[in-house]
């Protein structure tokens, strides 16, 4: 079966780094994704990583992939109040079907 | 481009009523899908379509019907609403072929079934 797990909540101080973690069970994933959902809005693709990569950096975002442990993380540097949202990891197996994690609510306080 | 549009934004139904959630895209995307979002459960795939005339079931299809008569539209029908269908529904579309950065989501429909 396919299960993607995340912790439900994360609270960080403004200016600190945030690390959101995700574990998945299907080793045949092709791409792994991070989506952001702001209150009352749809999902916005933040970044993605191909399964044969270990790391991807995109401005304040760093994605780390450990295929052996089936662990994906998203690090947000210099976290701002505008980063407060729900973050979903997702995986796909080379098709457009996405399997989403349970979502992590990130709260940034001043 | 309007992207992916969904109507209505909000809906309240009584148990047993039927309704159709509308989804449209103007990007000529082949692949369209419906997800439901429930607290602590992430998004779960209800139905999807890889092109006009072709639909298939996702993870949680029971109680929902879909059709895809045109490339642009992918309506989701609730035949007899139940309180367990209270959720936020998202439609998504993409070119197809598994490319990683082409999937777009609509703003969602918040449905309450009393």
Coordinates of N, CA and C in Angstrom, one line a residue:
Chain A
X1 N 0.8 -1.2 0.0 CA 0.0 0.0 0.0 C 0.8 1.2 0.0
X2 N 0.2 2.4 -0.2 CA 0.9 3.6 -0.3 C 0.5 4.5 0.9
X3 N 1.4 4.8 1.7 CA 1.1 5.7 2.9 C 2.2 6.8 2.9
X4 N 1.7 8.0 3.1 CA 2.6 9.1 3.2 C 2.3 9.8 4.5
X5 N 3.3 9.9 5.4 CA 3.0 10.4 6.8 C 3.7 11.7 7.0
X6 N 3.1 12.6 7.8 CA 3.7 13.8 8.2 C 3.2 14.1 9.6
X7 N 4.0 14.9 10.4 CA 3.6 15.3 11.7 C 2.6 16.4 11.4
X8 N 1.6 16.6 12.3 CA 0.5 17.5 12.1 C 0.8 19.0 12.3
X9 N 1.7 19.3 13.2 CA 1.9 20.7 13.5 C 3.4 21.0 13.7
X10 N 3.7 22.2 13.4 CA 5.1 22.7 13.6 C 4.9 24.2 13.9
X11 N 5.6 24.6 15.0 CA 5.6 26.1 15.4 C 7.0 26.6 15.4
X12 N 7.3 27.7 14.8 CA 8.6 28.2 14.8 C 8.6 29.7 15.0
X13 N 9.7 30.3 15.4 CA 9.8 31.7 15.6 C 10.3 32.3 14.2
X14 N 9.7 33.5 14.0 CA 10.1 34.2 12.8 C 11.6 34.4 12.7
X15 N 12.2 34.1 11.5 CA 13.7 34.2 11.3 C 14.4 32.9 11.5
X16 N 13.8 32.0 12.2 CA 14.4 30.7 12.4 C 14.2 29.8 11.2
X17 N 14.8 28.7 11.1 CA 14.6 27.7 10.0 C 13.5 26.8 10.5
X18 N 12.7 26.3 9.5 CA 11.7 25.3 9.7 C 12.1 24.1 9.0
X19 N 11.8 22.9 9.6 CA 12.1 21.7 8.9 C 10.8 20.8 9.0
X20 N 10.2 20.5 7.8 CA 9.0 19.7 7.8 C 9.4 18.3 7.2
X21 N 9.0 17.3 7.9 CA 9.4 16.0 7.5 C 8.2 15.1 7.0
X22 N 8.6 14.1 6.2 CA 7.6 13.3 5.5 C 8.2 11.9 5.3
X23 N 7.5 10.9 5.6 CA 7.9 9.5 5.3 C 6.9 8.9 4.3
X24 N 7.5 8.1 3.4 CA 6.6 7.4 2.5 C 7.0 5.9 2.4
X25 N 6.1 5.1 1.9 CA 6.4 3.7 1.9 C 6.7 3.1 0.5
X26 N 6.3 3.8 -0.6 CA 6.4 3.2 -1.9 C 7.8 3.5 -2.5
X27 N 8.6 2.6 -2.7 CA 10.0 2.8 -3.1 C 10.0 3.1 -4.6
X28 N 8.9 2.9 -5.3 CA 8.9 3.2 -6.8 C 8.5 4.6 -7.1
X29 N 8.5 5.5 -6.2 CA 8.2 6.9 -6.5 C 9.2 7.4 -7.5
X30 N 8.6 8.2 -8.4 CA 9.4 8.9 -9.4 C 9.8 10.3 -9.0
X31 N 8.7 11.0 -8.6 CA 8.9 12.4 -8.1 C 8.3 12.5 -6.7
X32 N 8.9 13.4 -6.0 CA 8.3 13.8 -4.7 C 8.2 15.3 -4.6
X33 N 7.1 15.7 -4.0 CA 6.7 17.1 -4.2 C 6.4 17.7 -2.8
X34 N 6.5 19.0 -2.8 CA 6.0 19.8 -1.6 C 5.1 20.8 -2.2
X35 N 3.9 20.8 -1.6 CA 2.8 21.8 -1.9 C 2.5 22.6 -0.7
X36 N 2.1 23.9 -0.9 CA 1.7 24.8 0.2 C 0.2 25.2 0.0
X37 N -0.5 25.2 1.1 CA -1.9 25.6 1.1 C -2.1 26.7 2.1
X38 N -2.4 27.9 1.6 CA -2.7 29.0 2.5 C -4.2 28.9 2.9
X39 N -4.6 29.5 3.9 CA -6.0 29.4 4.4 C -7.0 29.8 3.3
X40 N -7.9 28.9 3.2 CA -9.0 29.1 2.2 C -8.6 29.0 0.7
X41 N -7.4 28.5 0.5 CA -7.0 28.5 -0.9 C -6.7 27.1 -1.4
X42 N -6.4 26.9 -2.7 CA -6.0 25.7 -3.2 C -4.5 25.4 -2.9
X43 N -4.0 24.4 -3.6 CA -2.6 24.0 -3.4 C -1.7 24.6 -4.4
X44 N -0.6 25.0 -3.9 CA 0.4 25.7 -4.8 C 1.7 24.8 -4.8
X45 N 2.2 24.4 -5.9 CA 3.4 23.6 -6.0 C 4.6 24.5 -5.5
X46 N 5.3 24.1 -4.5 CA 6.5 24.8 -4.1 C 7.7 24.3 -4.8
X47 N 7.9 23.0 -4.8 CA 9.1 22.4 -5.4 C 8.9 20.9 -5.5
X48 N 9.8 20.3 -6.2 CA 9.7 18.8 -6.4 C 11.1 18.3 -6.6
X49 N 11.3 17.0 -6.4 CA 12.6 16.4 -6.5 C 12.5 15.1 -7.2
X50 N 13.4 14.8 -8.2 CA 13.4 13.6 -8.9 C 14.0 12.5 -7.9
X51 N 13.5 11.3 -8.0 CA 13.8 10.3 -7.0 C 15.3 9.9 -7.0
X52 N 16.0 10.2 -8.1 CA 17.5 9.9 -8.1 C 18.4 11.0 -7.6
X53 N 17.7 12.0 -7.0 CA 18.5 13.1 -6.5 C 18.4 13.0 -4.9
X54 N 19.5 13.6 -4.3 CA 19.5 13.6 -2.8 C 19.1 15.0 -2.3
X55 N 19.3 16.0 -3.0 CA 19.0 17.3 -2.5 C 18.7 18.3 -3.7
X56 N 17.8 19.2 -3.3 CA 17.5 20.3 -4.3 C 17.3 21.6 -3.5
X57 N 18.0 22.7 -4.0 CA 17.8 23.9 -3.3 C 17.2 24.9 -4.3
X58 N 16.3 25.7 -3.7 CA 15.6 26.7 -4.5 C 15.3 27.9 -3.6
X59 N 16.2 28.9 -3.6 CA 16.1 30.1 -2.8 C 16.1 29.7 -1.3
X60 N 15.0 30.0 -0.6 CA 15.0 29.7 0.8 C 14.6 28.2 1.1
X61 N 14.3 27.5 0.1 CA 13.8 26.1 0.2 C 14.9 25.1 -0.1
X62 N 15.1 24.1 0.8 CA 16.0 23.0 0.6 C 15.2 21.7 0.8
X63 N 15.3 20.8 -0.2 CA 14.6 19.5 -0.1 C 15.7 18.5 0.0
X64 N 15.6 17.6 1.0 CA 16.5 16.5 1.2 C 15.7 15.2 1.0
X65 N 16.3 14.3 0.3 CA 15.6 13.0 0.0 C 16.6 11.9 0.4
X66 N 16.1 11.0 1.4 CA 16.8 9.8 1.8 C 16.0 8.6 1.3
X67 N 16.5 8.0 0.2 CA 15.7 7.0 -0.4 C 15.8 5.7 0.4
X68 N 16.9 5.5 1.1 CA 17.1 4.3 1.9 C 16.0 4.3 3.0
X69 N 15.9 5.4 3.6 CA 14.9 5.5 4.8 C 13.5 6.0 4.3
X70 N 13.4 6.2 3.0 CA 12.1 6.7 2.5 C 11.7 8.0 3.3
X71 N 12.6 8.9 3.4 CA 12.3 10.1 4.2 C 12.6 11.4 3.3
X72 N 11.7 12.3 3.3 CA 11.7 13.5 2.6 C 11.6 14.7 3.6
X73 N 12.4 15.7 3.4 CA 12.2 16.9 4.3 C 12.3 18.2 3.4
X74 N 11.6 19.2 4.0 CA 11.6 20.5 3.4 C 12.1 21.5 4.5
X75 N 13.2 22.2 4.2 CA 13.8 23.2 5.1 C 13.5 24.5 4.5
X76 N 12.9 25.4 5.3 CA 12.6 26.8 4.9 C 13.5 27.6 5.8
X77 N 14.5 28.3 5.1 CA 15.4 29.2 5.8 C 14.7 30.6 6.1
X78 N 15.1 31.2 7.2 CA 14.6 32.5 7.6 C 13.1 32.6 7.4
X79 N 12.4 31.7 8.2 CA 10.9 31.6 8.1 C 10.2 32.9 8.4
X80 N 9.3 33.3 7.6 CA 8.5 34.5 7.7 C 7.1 34.2 8.1
X81 N 6.3 35.2 8.5 CA 4.9 35.0 8.9 C 4.1 34.6 7.6
X82 N 4.5 35.0 6.5 CA 3.9 34.6 5.2 C 4.0 33.1 4.9
X83 N 4.9 32.5 5.6 CA 5.1 31.0 5.4 C 4.1 30.2 6.1
X84 N 3.4 30.8 7.0 CA 2.4 30.1 7.8 C 1.3 29.5 6.8
X85 N 1.2 28.2 6.9 CA 0.3 27.5 5.9 C 0.3 26.0 6.3
X86 N -0.4 25.3 5.5 CA -0.3 23.8 5.6 C 0.6 23.3 4.4
X87 N 1.5 22.5 4.8 CA 2.5 21.9 3.8 C 2.2 20.5 3.6
X88 N 2.1 20.1 2.3 CA 1.8 18.7 2.0 C 3.0 18.1 1.2
X89 N 3.5 17.0 1.6 CA 4.3 16.2 0.7 C 3.5 15.3 -0.2
X90 N 4.0 14.9 -1.3 CA 3.2 14.0 -2.2 C 4.2 13.3 -3.1
X91 N 3.8 12.1 -3.5 CA 4.6 11.3 -4.4 C 3.8 10.9 -5.7
X92 N 4.6 10.6 -6.7 CA 4.0 10.1 -7.9 C 4.9 9.0 -8.5
X93 N 4.3 8.1 -9.2 CA 5.1 7.0 -9.8 C 5.2 7.1 -11.3
X94 N 5.5 8.3 -11.8 CA 5.6 8.5 -13.2 C 4.3 8.8 -13.9
X95 N 3.2 8.9 -13.2 CA 2.0 9.3 -13.8 C 1.5 10.7 -13.1
X96 N 0.3 11.1 -13.5 CA -0.2 12.4 -12.9 C -0.9 12.1 -11.6
X97 N -1.1 10.9 -11.2 CA -1.8 10.6 -9.9 C -0.8 10.9 -8.8
X98 N -1.3 11.8 -7.9 CA -0.5 12.1 -6.7 C -1.0 11.5 -5.5
X99 N -0.1 11.0 -4.6 CA -0.5 10.5 -3.3 C 0.0 11.5 -2.3
X100 N -0.9 12.0 -1.5 CA -0.6 13.1 -0.6 C -0.3 12.6 0.8
X101 N 0.5 13.3 1.5 CA 0.7 13.1 2.9 C -0.5 13.8 3.7
X102 N -0.4 13.7 5.0 CA -1.5 14.2 5.8 C -1.5 15.7 6.1
X103 N -0.4 16.3 5.7 CA -0.2 17.8 5.8 C 0.3 18.2 7.2
X104 N 1.2 19.2 7.2 CA 1.8 19.8 8.4 C 1.4 21.2 8.4
X105 N 0.7 21.6 9.5 CA 0.4 23.0 9.7 C 1.6 23.8 10.3
X106 N 2.1 24.7 9.6 CA 3.3 25.5 10.1 C 2.7 26.8 10.6
X107 N 3.0 27.1 11.9 CA 2.7 28.4 12.4 C 3.9 29.1 12.8
X108 N 4.0 30.4 12.3 CA 5.2 31.2 12.5 C 4.8 32.3 13.5
X109 N 5.5 32.4 14.6 CA 5.2 33.5 15.5 C 6.3 34.5 15.6
X110 N 6.0 35.8 16.0 CA 7.0 36.8 16.0 C 7.9 36.7 17.2
Chain B
X1 N -5.4 33.3 -19.3 CA -5.9 32.0 -18.8 C -6.6 32.1 -17.4
X2 N -7.8 31.5 -17.2 CA -8.4 31.5 -15.9 C -7.8 30.4 -15.1
X3 N -7.1 29.4 -15.7 CA -6.6 28.3 -14.9 C -7.7 27.2 -14.7
X4 N -7.7 26.8 -13.4 CA -8.7 25.8 -13.0 C -9.8 26.5 -12.2
X5 N -11.0 26.5 -12.6 CA -12.1 27.1 -11.9 C -13.1 26.1 -11.3
X6 N -13.6 26.4 -10.2 CA -14.5 25.5 -9.5 C -15.7 26.3 -9.0
X7 N -16.9 25.7 -9.2 CA -18.1 26.3 -8.7 C -19.0 25.2 -8.1
X8 N -19.7 25.5 -7.0 CA -19.7 26.8 -6.2 C -18.5 26.8 -5.3
X9 N -18.3 27.9 -4.6 CA -17.2 27.9 -3.6 C -17.7 27.3 -2.3
X10 N -19.0 27.4 -2.0 CA -19.5 26.9 -0.7 C -20.9 26.3 -1.1
X11 N -21.2 25.2 -0.4 CA -22.5 24.6 -0.6 C -23.0 23.8 0.7
X12 N -24.2 24.0 1.0 CA -24.8 23.2 2.1 C -25.9 22.4 1.6
X13 N -25.9 21.1 1.8 CA -26.9 20.1 1.4 C -27.5 19.4 2.5
X14 N -28.7 18.9 2.3 CA -29.3 18.0 3.3 C -29.1 16.6 2.8
X15 N -29.0 15.7 3.8 CA -28.8 14.3 3.5 C -29.8 13.8 2.5
X16 N -29.3 13.1 1.5 CA -30.1 12.6 0.4 C -30.2 13.5 -0.8
X17 N -29.9 14.7 -0.7 CA -29.9 15.6 -1.9 C -28.8 15.3 -2.8
X18 N -29.0 15.7 -4.1 CA -27.9 15.5 -5.1 C -27.5 16.8 -5.6
X19 N -26.2 16.8 -6.0 CA -25.7 18.1 -6.6 C -24.5 17.7 -7.5
X20 N -24.1 18.7 -8.3 CA -22.9 18.6 -9.1 C -21.9 19.7 -8.8
X21 N -20.7 19.3 -8.6 CA -19.6 20.3 -8.4 C -19.0 20.4 -9.8
X22 N -18.8 21.7 -10.2 CA -18.3 22.0 -11.5 C -16.8 22.2 -11.4
X23 N -16.1 21.8 -12.5 CA -14.7 22.1 -12.6 C -14.4 22.3 -14.1
X24 N -13.7 23.4 -14.4 CA -13.3 23.7 -15.8 C -11.9 24.2 -15.8
X25 N -11.2 23.9 -16.9 CA -9.9 24.4 -17.2 C -9.7 24.8 -18.6
X26 N -8.9 25.9 -18.8 CA -8.8 26.4 -20.1 C -7.3 26.3 -20.6
X27 N -6.6 25.3 -20.2 CA -5.2 25.1 -20.5 C -5.0 23.9 -21.5
X28 N -6.1 23.4 -22.0 CA -6.1 22.2 -22.9 C -5.4 21.0 -22.2
X29 N -5.6 20.9 -20.9 CA -5.0 19.7 -20.2 C -5.8 18.5 -20.4
X30 N -5.0 17.4 -20.6 CA -5.7 16.1 -20.8 C -6.1 15.5 -19.5
X31 N -5.3 15.6 -18.5 CA -5.5 14.9 -17.2 C -6.3 15.8 -16.3
X32 N -7.4 15.3 -15.7 CA -8.1 16.1 -14.7 C -8.5 15.1 -13.5
X33 N -8.6 15.6 -12.3 CA -8.9 14.8 -11.2 C -9.6 15.5 -10.1
X34 N -10.2 14.8 -9.2 CA -10.9 15.3 -8.1 C -10.4 14.7 -6.8
X35 N -10.1 15.6 -5.8 CA -9.6 15.1 -4.5 C -10.6 15.7 -3.5
X36 N -10.6 15.0 -2.4 CA -11.3 15.6 -1.2 C -10.3 15.7 -0.1
X37 N -10.4 16.8 0.7 CA -9.5 17.1 1.8 C -10.2 17.0 3.1
X38 N -9.8 16.2 4.0 CA -10.3 16.1 5.3 C -9.2 16.3 6.3
X39 N -9.6 16.9 7.5 CA -8.5 17.2 8.5 C -7.8 15.9 8.9
X40 N -6.4 16.0 8.9 CA -5.6 14.9 9.4 C -5.5 13.8 8.4
X41 N -6.1 14.0 7.2 CA -6.0 12.9 6.2 C -5.5 13.3 4.9
X42 N -5.1 14.6 4.8 CA -4.5 15.0 3.5 C -5.5 15.0 2.4
X43 N -5.1 14.9 1.2 CA -6.0 14.9 0.0 C -6.1 13.4 -0.5
X44 N -7.3 13.0 -0.8 CA -7.5 11.7 -1.3 C -8.2 11.7 -2.6
X45 N -7.7 10.9 -3.5 CA -8.2 10.9 -4.9 C -9.5 10.2 -5.0
X46 N -10.5 10.9 -5.7 CA -11.8 10.4 -5.8 C -12.0 9.7 -7.2
X47 N -11.8 10.5 -8.2 CA -11.9 10.0 -9.6 C -10.9 10.8 -10.4
X48 N -10.5 10.3 -11.6 CA -9.6 11.0 -12.5 C -9.9 10.6 -13.9
X49 N -9.4 11.5 -14.8 CA -9.6 11.3 -16.2 C -8.3 11.6 -17.0
X50 N -8.0 10.7 -17.9 CA -6.8 10.9 -18.7 C -7.1 11.6 -20.1
X51 N -8.4 11.8 -20.3 CA -8.8 12.5 -21.6 C -10.3 12.4 -21.7
X52 N -10.8 13.2 -22.7 CA -12.2 13.2 -22.9 C -12.7 11.8 -23.2
X53 N -13.8 11.4 -22.5 CA -14.4 10.1 -22.6 C -13.8 9.0 -21.8
X54 N -12.8 9.3 -21.0 CA -12.1 8.3 -20.2 C -12.1 8.7 -18.8
X55 N -12.6 7.9 -17.9 CA -12.6 8.2 -16.4 C -12.2 6.9 -15.7
X56 N -11.7 7.1 -14.5 CA -11.3 5.9 -13.7 C -11.5 6.3 -12.2
X57 N -11.5 5.3 -11.4 CA -11.7 5.5 -9.9 C -10.4 5.7 -9.3
X58 N -10.5 6.6 -8.2 CA -9.3 6.8 -7.4 C -9.4 6.0 -6.1
X59 N -8.9 6.5 -5.0 CA -8.9 5.8 -3.7 C -10.3 5.8 -3.0
X60 N -11.1 6.8 -3.2 CA -12.4 6.9 -2.5 C -13.5 7.3 -3.4
X61 N -13.9 6.4 -4.3 CA -14.9 6.8 -5.3 C -16.3 6.6 -4.9
X62 N -16.6 5.9 -3.8 CA -18.0 5.5 -3.5 C -18.8 6.8 -3.2
X63 N -20.0 6.8 -3.8 CA -20.9 8.0 -3.6 C -20.7 9.1 -4.6
X64 N -19.8 8.9 -5.5 CA -19.5 10.0 -6.5 C -19.5 9.4 -7.9
X65 N -20.0 10.2 -8.8 CA -19.9 9.9 -10.3 C -19.2 11.0 -11.0
X66 N -18.5 10.7 -12.1 CA -17.9 11.7 -12.9 C -18.1 11.4 -14.4
X67 N -18.0 12.4 -15.2 CA -18.0 12.2 -16.7 C -17.0 13.2 -17.3
X68 N -16.6 12.9 -18.5 CA -15.7 13.8 -19.2 C -16.1 13.9 -20.7
X69 N -17.1 14.7 -20.9 CA -17.5 14.8 -22.3 C -16.7 15.8 -23.1
X70 N -16.0 16.7 -22.5 CA -15.2 17.6 -23.2 C -13.8 17.6 -22.5
X71 N -12.8 18.2 -23.2 CA -11.5 18.3 -22.5 C -11.5 19.3 -21.4
X72 N -12.4 20.3 -21.5 CA -12.4 21.4 -20.5 C -13.0 21.1 -19.2
X73 N -14.1 20.3 -19.2 CA -14.9 20.2 -18.1 C -14.9 18.8 -17.4
X74 N -15.0 18.7 -16.1 CA -14.9 17.5 -15.4 C -15.8 17.6 -14.1
X75 N -17.1 17.5 -14.3 CA -18.0 17.6 -13.1 C -18.0 16.4 -12.2
X76 N -18.2 16.7 -11.0 CA -18.3 15.6 -9.9 C -19.7 15.6 -9.4
X77 N -20.4 14.5 -9.5 CA -21.8 14.4 -9.0 C -21.9 13.6 -7.7
X78 N -22.6 14.1 -6.8 CA -23.0 13.4 -5.6 C -24.5 13.0 -5.8
X79 N -24.7 11.7 -5.8 CA -26.0 11.2 -6.2 C -27.0 11.3 -5.0
X80 N -26.5 11.1 -3.8 CA -27.4 11.1 -2.6 C -26.4 11.5 -1.4
X81 N -26.4 12.8 -1.1 CA -25.4 13.3 -0.2 C -25.5 12.7 1.2
X82 N -24.4 12.4 1.8 CA -24.3 11.9 3.2 C -23.4 12.8 4.0
X83 N -23.6 12.8 5.3 CA -22.8 13.7 6.2 C -21.3 13.3 6.0
X84 N -21.0 12.1 5.7 CA -19.6 11.7 5.5 C -18.9 12.3 4.3
X85 N -19.7 12.9 3.5 CA -19.2 13.6 2.3 C -18.9 15.1 2.6
X86 N -19.2 15.5 3.8 CA -18.7 16.9 4.2 C -17.2 17.0 4.1
X87 N -16.7 17.9 3.3 CA -15.3 18.0 3.0 C -15.1 19.2 2.1
X88 N -13.8 19.4 1.9 CA -13.4 20.4 0.9 C -12.9 19.6 -0.4
X89 N -13.5 20.0 -1.5 CA -13.2 19.3 -2.8 C -12.3 20.1 -3.7
X90 N -11.3 19.5 -4.2 CA -10.4 20.2 -5.1 C -10.3 19.5 -6.4
X91 N -10.4 20.2 -7.5 CA -10.2 19.7 -8.8 C -8.8 20.1 -9.3
X92 N -8.1 19.3 -10.0 CA -6.8 19.6 -10.5 C -6.7 19.2 -12.0
X93 N -5.8 19.8 -12.7 CA -5.6 19.4 -14.1 C -4.1 19.5 -14.4
X94 N -3.7 18.7 -15.5 CA -2.3 18.8 -15.9 C -2.2 18.2 -17.3
X95 N -1.1 18.4 -18.0 CA -0.9 18.0 -19.3 C -1.0 16.5 -19.5
X96 N -0.6 15.8 -18.4 CA -0.6 14.3 -18.6 C 0.8 13.9 -18.8
X97 N 1.1 12.6 -18.8 CA 2.4 12.1 -19.0 C 3.4 12.1 -17.8
X98 N 2.9 12.6 -16.7 CA 3.7 12.5 -15.5 C 4.7 13.6 -15.3
X99 N 4.7 14.6 -16.1 CA 5.6 15.7 -15.9 C 5.4 16.4 -14.6
X100 N 6.4 16.7 -13.8 CA 6.3 17.0 -12.4 C 5.7 18.4 -12.1
X101 N 5.8 19.3 -13.0 CA 5.5 20.7 -12.6 C 4.3 21.3 -13.4
X102 N 3.4 20.5 -13.8 CA 2.3 21.0 -14.7 C 0.9 20.8 -14.1
X103 N 0.9 20.4 -12.8 CA -0.4 20.1 -12.2 C -0.9 21.4 -11.5
X104 N -2.1 21.8 -11.8 CA -2.7 23.0 -11.2 C -4.0 22.6 -10.5
X105 N -4.2 23.3 -9.3 CA -5.3 23.0 -8.5 C -6.3 24.2 -8.5
X106 N -7.6 23.9 -8.5 CA -8.6 24.9 -8.3 C -8.7 25.4 -6.9
X107 N -9.5 26.4 -6.6 CA -9.5 27.0 -5.3 C -10.3 26.2 -4.3
X108 N -11.1 25.2 -4.7 CA -11.8 24.3 -3.8 C -13.3 24.7 -3.7
X109 N -14.1 23.7 -3.3 CA -15.5 23.8 -3.0 C -15.7 23.2 -1.6
X110 N -16.2 24.1 -0.7 CA -16.4 23.6 0.7 C -17.8 23.1 0.8
X111 N -18.0 21.8 1.0 CA -19.4 21.2 1.1 C -19.7 20.8 2.5
X112 N -20.9 21.1 2.9 CA -21.4 20.7 4.2 C -22.7 19.9 4.0
X113 N -22.8 18.7 4.5 CA -24.0 17.9 4.4 C -24.6 17.7 5.8
X114 N -25.8 18.2 5.9 CA -26.5 18.2 7.2 C -27.3 16.9 7.4

